[in-house]
Short mmCIF file of N, CA, C and O in Angstrom, two decimals:
data_model
loop_
_atom_site.label_atom_id
_atom_site.label_comp_id
_atom_site.label_asym_id
_atom_site.label_seq_id
_atom_site.Cartn_x
_atom_site.Cartn_y
_atom_site.Cartn_z
N UNK A 1004 -21.52 8.40 -19.89
CA UNK A 1004 -20.29 7.31 -19.60
C UNK A 1004 -22.04 5.78 -19.63
O UNK A 1004 -22.50 5.99 -19.09
N UNK A 1005 -21.12 5.34 -21.16
CA UNK A 1005 -22.02 4.06 -21.33
C UNK A 1005 -21.89 3.22 -19.96
O UNK A 1005 -21.79 3.16 -19.61
N UNK A 1006 -23.47 2.25 -20.48
CA UNK A 1006 -23.45 1.30 -19.37
C UNK A 1006 -21.93 0.44 -18.80
O UNK A 1006 -21.70 0.19 -17.95
N UNK A 1007 -21.86 0.10 -20.56
CA UNK A 1007 -20.50 -0.76 -20.10
C UNK A 1007 -19.15 -0.53 -19.38
O UNK A 1007 -18.20 -1.12 -18.90
N UNK A 1008 -18.68 0.32 -19.91
CA UNK A 1008 -17.80 1.53 -19.44
C UNK A 1008 -18.03 1.90 -17.92
O UNK A 1008 -16.82 1.60 -17.33
N UNK A 1009 -19.11 2.39 -17.69
CA UNK A 1009 -19.23 1.90 -16.54
C UNK A 1009 -19.07 0.96 -15.44
O UNK A 1009 -19.21 0.60 -14.29
N UNK A 1010 -19.69 -0.23 -15.64
CA UNK A 1010 -19.06 -1.48 -15.20
C UNK A 1010 -17.97 -1.33 -14.78
O UNK A 1010 -17.75 -2.38 -13.90
N UNK A 1011 -16.93 -1.62 -15.90
CA UNK A 1011 -15.34 -1.33 -16.33
C UNK A 1011 -14.73 -1.11 -15.03
O UNK A 1011 -13.70 -1.00 -14.25
N UNK A 1012 -15.46 0.64 -14.91
CA UNK A 1012 -14.64 1.47 -14.21
C UNK A 1012 -15.30 0.75 -12.93
O UNK A 1012 -14.83 1.33 -11.94
N UNK A 1013 -16.47 1.08 -12.62
CA UNK A 1013 -17.20 0.05 -10.98
C UNK A 1013 -16.05 -1.14 -10.80
O UNK A 1013 -15.61 -1.50 -9.50
N UNK A 1014 -15.95 -2.00 -11.33
CA UNK A 1014 -15.08 -2.88 -11.49
C UNK A 1014 -14.23 -3.02 -10.85
O UNK A 1014 -13.36 -3.58 -9.72
N UNK A 1015 -13.23 -1.47 -11.12
CA UNK A 1015 -12.38 -1.24 -10.55
C UNK A 1015 -12.21 -0.61 -9.66
O UNK A 1015 -11.01 -0.92 -8.42
N UNK A 1016 -13.12 0.20 -8.88
CA UNK A 1016 -13.30 1.00 -8.24
C UNK A 1016 -13.55 0.09 -6.43
O UNK A 1016 -13.21 0.01 -5.71
N UNK A 1017 -14.55 -1.10 -7.01
CA UNK A 1017 -15.20 -1.70 -5.82
C UNK A 1017 -14.66 -3.37 -6.47
O UNK A 1017 -14.92 -4.33 -7.05
N UNK A 1018 -13.95 -3.43 -5.27
CA UNK A 1018 -13.35 -5.16 -5.43
C UNK A 1018 -14.39 -6.28 -6.02
O UNK A 1018 -15.56 -6.02 -5.54
N UNK A 1019 -14.28 -6.80 -6.44
CA UNK A 1019 -15.59 -8.48 -6.48
C UNK A 1019 -15.79 -8.96 -4.98
O UNK A 1019 -14.77 -9.13 -3.98
N UNK A 1020 -16.53 -9.85 -5.19
CA UNK A 1020 -17.14 -10.72 -3.55
C UNK A 1020 -16.43 -11.61 -4.17
O UNK A 1020 -16.59 -12.80 -5.19
N UNK A 1021 -15.44 -12.01 -2.73
CA UNK A 1021 -14.95 -13.49 -2.32
C UNK A 1021 -16.47 -14.13 -2.08
O UNK A 1021 -16.81 -14.23 -1.50
N UNK A 1022 -16.30 -15.86 -2.49
CA UNK A 1022 -18.13 -16.50 -2.80
C UNK A 1022 -17.33 -17.36 -1.45
O UNK A 1022 -15.70 -17.76 -1.20
N UNK A 1023 -18.32 -17.42 -0.76
CA UNK A 1023 -18.11 -18.46 0.77
C UNK A 1023 -18.58 -19.47 0.60
O UNK A 1023 -20.31 -19.46 0.05
N UNK A 1024 -18.50 -21.05 1.59
CA UNK A 1024 -19.15 -21.53 1.89
C UNK A 1024 -20.74 -21.35 2.64
O UNK A 1024 -21.88 -21.59 2.42
N UNK A 1025 -20.58 -20.60 3.74
CA UNK A 1025 -21.56 -19.74 4.42
C UNK A 1025 -22.70 -19.65 3.90
O UNK A 1025 -22.28 -17.69 3.85
N UNK A 1026 -23.86 -19.66 3.66
CA UNK A 1026 -24.81 -19.07 2.71
C UNK A 1026 -25.05 -17.63 2.91
O UNK A 1026 -25.12 -16.89 2.23
N UNK A 1027 -25.68 -17.60 4.35
CA UNK A 1027 -26.24 -16.39 4.95
C UNK A 1027 -25.16 -14.95 4.04
O UNK A 1027 -25.06 -14.16 4.23
N UNK A 1028 -24.03 -15.42 5.14
CA UNK A 1028 -22.79 -14.55 5.59
C UNK A 1028 -22.16 -13.93 3.87
O UNK A 1028 -22.70 -12.93 3.52
N UNK A 1029 -22.57 -15.43 2.69
CA UNK A 1029 -22.42 -15.17 1.21
C UNK A 1029 -23.64 -14.01 1.17
O UNK A 1029 -22.99 -12.99 -0.14
N UNK A 1030 -25.17 -14.54 1.19
CA UNK A 1030 -25.61 -13.35 1.30
C UNK A 1030 -25.73 -12.43 1.30
O UNK A 1030 -25.68 -10.92 0.58
N UNK A 1031 -25.14 -11.96 2.81
CA UNK A 1031 -25.04 -10.49 3.55
C UNK A 1031 -23.79 -9.66 2.36
O UNK A 1031 -23.97 -8.42 2.22
N UNK A 1032 -23.05 -10.63 1.91
CA UNK A 1032 -21.37 -9.57 1.97
C UNK A 1032 -21.98 -9.83 -0.53
O UNK A 1032 -21.54 -8.62 -0.71
N UNK A 1033 -23.02 -10.67 -0.65
CA UNK A 1033 -23.36 -9.57 -2.00
C UNK A 1033 -23.96 -8.89 -2.27
O UNK A 1033 -24.03 -7.67 -2.38
N UNK A 1034 -25.21 -8.78 -0.66
CA UNK A 1034 -26.08 -7.60 -0.91
C UNK A 1034 -25.64 -6.51 -0.66
O UNK A 1034 -25.69 -5.47 -0.66
N UNK A 1035 -24.46 -5.88 0.57
CA UNK A 1035 -23.13 -5.20 0.77
C UNK A 1035 -23.08 -4.79 -0.82
O UNK A 1035 -23.00 -3.64 -1.27
N UNK A 1036 -21.97 -6.39 -1.47
CA UNK A 1036 -21.70 -5.60 -3.07
C UNK A 1036 -22.72 -5.03 -3.97
O UNK A 1036 -22.23 -3.74 -4.10
N UNK A 1037 -23.49 -5.20 -3.90
CA UNK A 1037 -24.67 -4.51 -4.87
C UNK A 1037 -24.82 -2.96 -4.50
O UNK A 1037 -25.51 -2.28 -5.39
N UNK A 1038 -25.40 -2.68 -2.54
CA UNK A 1038 -25.37 -1.63 -2.46
C UNK A 1038 -23.86 -0.65 -3.09
O UNK A 1038 -24.08 0.25 -3.42
N UNK A 1039 -22.93 -1.00 -2.22
CA UNK A 1039 -21.88 -0.50 -2.88
C UNK A 1039 -21.95 0.35 -4.83
O UNK A 1039 -21.41 1.32 -5.33
N UNK A 1040 -21.96 -0.97 -5.27
CA UNK A 1040 -22.34 -0.67 -7.23
C UNK A 1040 -23.31 0.62 -7.33
O UNK A 1040 -23.35 1.18 -8.02
N UNK A 1041 -24.47 -0.07 -6.50
CA UNK A 1041 -24.98 1.07 -7.31
C UNK A 1041 -25.20 2.36 -6.22
O UNK A 1041 -25.25 3.83 -6.75
N UNK A 1042 -24.21 2.54 -5.13
CA UNK A 1042 -23.58 3.82 -4.55
C UNK A 1042 -22.74 4.58 -5.21
O UNK A 1042 -23.37 5.67 -5.79
N UNK A 1043 -22.06 3.81 -6.17
CA UNK A 1043 -21.09 3.75 -7.22
C UNK A 1043 -21.82 5.16 -8.41
O UNK A 1043 -21.51 5.36 -8.84
N UNK A 1044 -22.97 3.55 -9.14
CA UNK A 1044 -23.64 4.35 -10.16
C UNK A 1044 -24.49 5.52 -9.79
O UNK A 1044 -24.13 6.74 -10.80
N UNK A 1045 -24.38 6.16 -8.64
CA UNK A 1045 -24.66 7.46 -8.49
C UNK A 1045 -23.68 8.87 -8.33
O UNK A 1045 -24.29 9.35 -8.58
N UNK A 1046 -22.79 8.55 -7.13
CA UNK A 1046 -21.64 8.46 -7.79
C UNK A 1046 -21.61 9.20 -8.92
O UNK A 1046 -21.33 10.40 -9.48
N UNK A 1047 -21.45 8.43 -10.22
CA UNK A 1047 -20.86 8.88 -11.88
C UNK A 1047 -22.36 9.49 -12.12
O UNK A 1047 -21.53 10.18 -13.08
N UNK A 1048 -23.26 9.27 -12.14
CA UNK A 1048 -24.10 10.56 -12.20
C UNK A 1048 -24.40 11.53 -12.52
O UNK A 1048 -24.52 12.78 -12.66
N UNK A 1049 -23.39 12.10 -10.70
CA UNK A 1049 -23.21 13.73 -10.79
C UNK A 1049 -21.98 14.32 -10.89
O UNK A 1049 -21.58 15.40 -11.13
N UNK A 1050 -21.61 13.22 -11.87
CA UNK A 1050 -19.87 13.41 -12.60
C UNK A 1050 -18.78 13.65 -12.08
O UNK A 1050 -18.32 15.02 -11.68
N UNK A 1051 -18.84 13.12 -10.74
CA UNK A 1051 -17.86 13.36 -10.14
C UNK A 1051 -16.21 12.73 -10.96
O UNK A 1051 -16.13 12.50 -11.28
N UNK A 1052 -15.44 13.32 -10.18
CA UNK A 1052 -13.89 13.00 -10.38
C UNK A 1052 -13.28 11.68 -9.55
O UNK A 1052 -13.82 11.71 -8.47
N UNK A 1053 -11.84 11.61 -9.63
CA UNK A 1053 -11.63 10.29 -9.39
C UNK A 1053 -11.12 11.24 -8.37
O UNK A 1053 -11.31 9.30 -6.72
N UNK A 1054 -10.72 11.70 -7.57
CA UNK A 1054 -10.31 12.10 -6.09
C UNK A 1054 -11.43 11.97 -5.51
O UNK A 1054 -11.05 11.63 -3.68
N UNK A 1055 -12.26 12.54 -5.30
CA UNK A 1055 -14.45 12.46 -4.86
C UNK A 1055 -14.50 11.00 -4.79
O UNK A 1055 -14.81 10.91 -4.10
N UNK A 1056 -14.33 10.01 -5.78
CA UNK A 1056 -15.06 9.47 -5.83
C UNK A 1056 -13.74 8.09 -4.82
O UNK A 1056 -14.64 7.12 -3.68
N UNK A 1057 -12.58 8.44 -4.69
CA UNK A 1057 -11.83 7.60 -3.54
C UNK A 1057 -11.73 8.29 -2.35
O UNK A 1057 -12.07 6.99 -1.38
N UNK A 1058 -12.38 9.27 -1.94
CA UNK A 1058 -12.89 10.09 -0.73
C UNK A 1058 -14.09 8.80 -0.12
O UNK A 1058 -14.12 8.62 0.97
N UNK A 1059 -15.37 8.83 -1.18
CA UNK A 1059 -15.59 8.17 -0.46
C UNK A 1059 -15.98 7.60 -0.95
O UNK A 1059 -17.11 6.43 0.36
N UNK A 1060 -15.10 6.35 -1.25
CA UNK A 1060 -14.81 4.55 -1.24
C UNK A 1060 -14.12 5.10 -0.08
O UNK A 1060 -14.21 3.65 0.72
N UNK A 1061 -13.14 5.71 0.44
CA UNK A 1061 -12.75 5.69 1.82
C UNK A 1061 -13.61 5.75 3.38
O UNK A 1061 -13.33 4.80 4.18
N UNK A 1062 -14.39 6.06 3.11
CA UNK A 1062 -15.45 7.48 4.12
C UNK A 1062 -16.24 5.86 3.99
O UNK A 1062 -16.65 4.90 4.75
N UNK A 1063 -17.03 5.17 2.80
CA UNK A 1063 -18.40 4.68 2.47
C UNK A 1063 -17.95 2.91 2.59
O UNK A 1063 -19.21 2.03 3.78
N UNK A 1064 -16.73 2.83 1.87
CA UNK A 1064 -16.89 1.35 1.40
C UNK A 1064 -16.17 0.46 2.40
O UNK A 1064 -15.77 -0.15 2.31
N UNK A 1065 -14.77 1.70 3.17
CA UNK A 1065 -13.95 1.25 4.23
C UNK A 1065 -12.54 0.66 3.63
O UNK A 1065 -12.79 -0.64 4.76
N UNK A 1066 -12.49 1.29 2.48
CA UNK A 1066 -11.32 0.27 2.43
C UNK A 1066 -9.45 0.33 3.25
O UNK A 1066 -9.84 1.67 3.88
N UNK A 1067 -9.47 -0.33 3.89
CA UNK A 1067 -8.44 -0.58 4.68
C UNK A 1067 -6.73 0.01 4.50
O UNK A 1067 -6.47 0.68 4.93
N UNK A 1068 -6.72 -0.30 3.54
CA UNK A 1068 -4.89 -0.35 2.76
C UNK A 1068 -5.29 0.87 1.49
O UNK A 1068 -5.32 0.32 0.26
N UNK A 1069 -5.78 2.01 1.30
CA UNK A 1069 -5.40 3.34 1.36
C UNK A 1069 -4.62 3.40 0.07
O UNK A 1069 -4.74 3.09 -1.23
N UNK A 1070 -3.75 3.37 0.22
CA UNK A 1070 -2.09 3.48 -0.36
C UNK A 1070 -1.98 2.58 -1.73
O UNK A 1070 -2.26 2.93 -2.50
N UNK A 1071 -2.39 1.16 -0.97
CA UNK A 1071 -1.99 0.19 -2.33
C UNK A 1071 -3.38 0.21 -3.54
O UNK A 1071 -3.53 0.32 -4.13
N UNK A 1072 -4.46 0.52 -1.97
CA UNK A 1072 -6.39 0.85 -2.74
C UNK A 1072 -6.13 2.10 -4.59
O UNK A 1072 -6.67 1.44 -5.39
N UNK A 1073 -5.15 2.85 -3.90
CA UNK A 1073 -4.95 4.01 -4.55
C UNK A 1073 -4.18 3.73 -6.18
O UNK A 1073 -4.49 3.76 -7.38
N UNK A 1074 -3.04 3.25 -6.05
CA UNK A 1074 -2.08 2.99 -6.60
C UNK A 1074 -2.78 1.72 -7.34
O UNK A 1074 -2.84 1.60 -8.90
N UNK A 1075 -3.33 0.71 -7.02
CA UNK A 1075 -3.89 -0.10 -8.27
C UNK A 1075 -5.15 -0.03 -9.22
O UNK A 1075 -5.17 -0.29 -10.43
N UNK A 1076 -6.46 0.77 -8.10
CA UNK A 1076 -6.70 1.36 -9.29
C UNK A 1076 -6.79 2.41 -10.22
O UNK A 1076 -6.93 2.67 -11.28
N UNK A 1077 -5.98 3.29 -9.87
CA UNK A 1077 -5.36 3.95 -10.63
C UNK A 1077 -4.55 3.55 -12.08
O UNK A 1077 -4.97 4.02 -13.01
N UNK A 1078 -3.45 2.12 -11.32
CA UNK A 1078 -2.84 1.19 -12.91
C UNK A 1078 -3.77 0.78 -13.81
O UNK A 1078 -4.00 1.00 -15.22
N UNK A 1079 -5.46 0.26 -13.43
CA UNK A 1079 -5.90 -0.41 -13.88
C UNK A 1079 -7.42 0.90 -14.70
O UNK A 1079 -7.33 0.89 -15.77
N UNK A 1080 -7.27 2.49 -14.12
CA UNK A 1080 -7.91 3.21 -14.78
C UNK A 1080 -6.87 3.73 -15.69
O UNK A 1080 -7.53 3.94 -17.01
N UNK A 1081 -6.02 3.17 -15.84
CA UNK A 1081 -4.58 4.21 -16.69
C UNK A 1081 -4.43 3.04 -18.15
O UNK A 1081 -5.24 3.57 -19.09
N UNK A 1082 -5.26 1.21 -17.73
CA UNK A 1082 -5.06 0.49 -18.54
C UNK A 1082 -6.20 1.30 -19.40
O UNK A 1082 -5.81 0.65 -20.83
N UNK A 1083 -7.40 0.70 -18.55
CA UNK A 1083 -8.44 1.23 -19.06
C UNK A 1083 -8.64 2.26 -20.35
O UNK A 1083 -8.74 2.17 -21.48
N UNK A 1084 -8.16 3.25 -19.89
CA UNK A 1084 -7.74 4.88 -21.29
C UNK A 1084 -6.39 3.85 -22.38
O UNK A 1084 -7.15 4.44 -23.44
N UNK A 1085 -6.04 3.48 -21.70
CA UNK A 1085 -4.84 3.46 -23.18
C UNK A 1085 -4.90 2.00 -23.78
O UNK A 1085 -4.98 3.13 -25.53
N UNK A 1086 -6.32 1.33 -23.75
CA UNK A 1086 -6.87 0.87 -24.65
C UNK A 1086 -8.00 1.12 -25.20
O UNK A 1086 -9.10 0.55 -26.19
N UNK A 1087 -8.79 2.38 -24.97
CA UNK A 1087 -9.72 2.95 -25.32
C UNK A 1087 -11.43 2.10 -25.44
O UNK A 1087 -11.87 1.85 -25.68
N UNK A 1088 -11.15 1.26 -24.37
CA UNK A 1088 -11.96 0.23 -23.72
C UNK A 1088 -13.94 1.21 -23.34
O UNK A 1088 -13.10 2.19 -22.46
#
């Protein structure tokens, strides 16, 4: 998987970080976000399927609203596939 495609897919699976005024909290949130991205990159290297990624995301990242998360990620992945990006 190309690096650009991997970044696009990672951005779909892992939500962006909301900027906060509290610098210490922001640094912790950003560090956790980077850890999530690195974890995702390791998953991709093992050539796993969408369902496996979702299982890891639910347990490791702790997505609260899993049904909504799955719906949103699947829509974004479908759009990515359709546009051939």
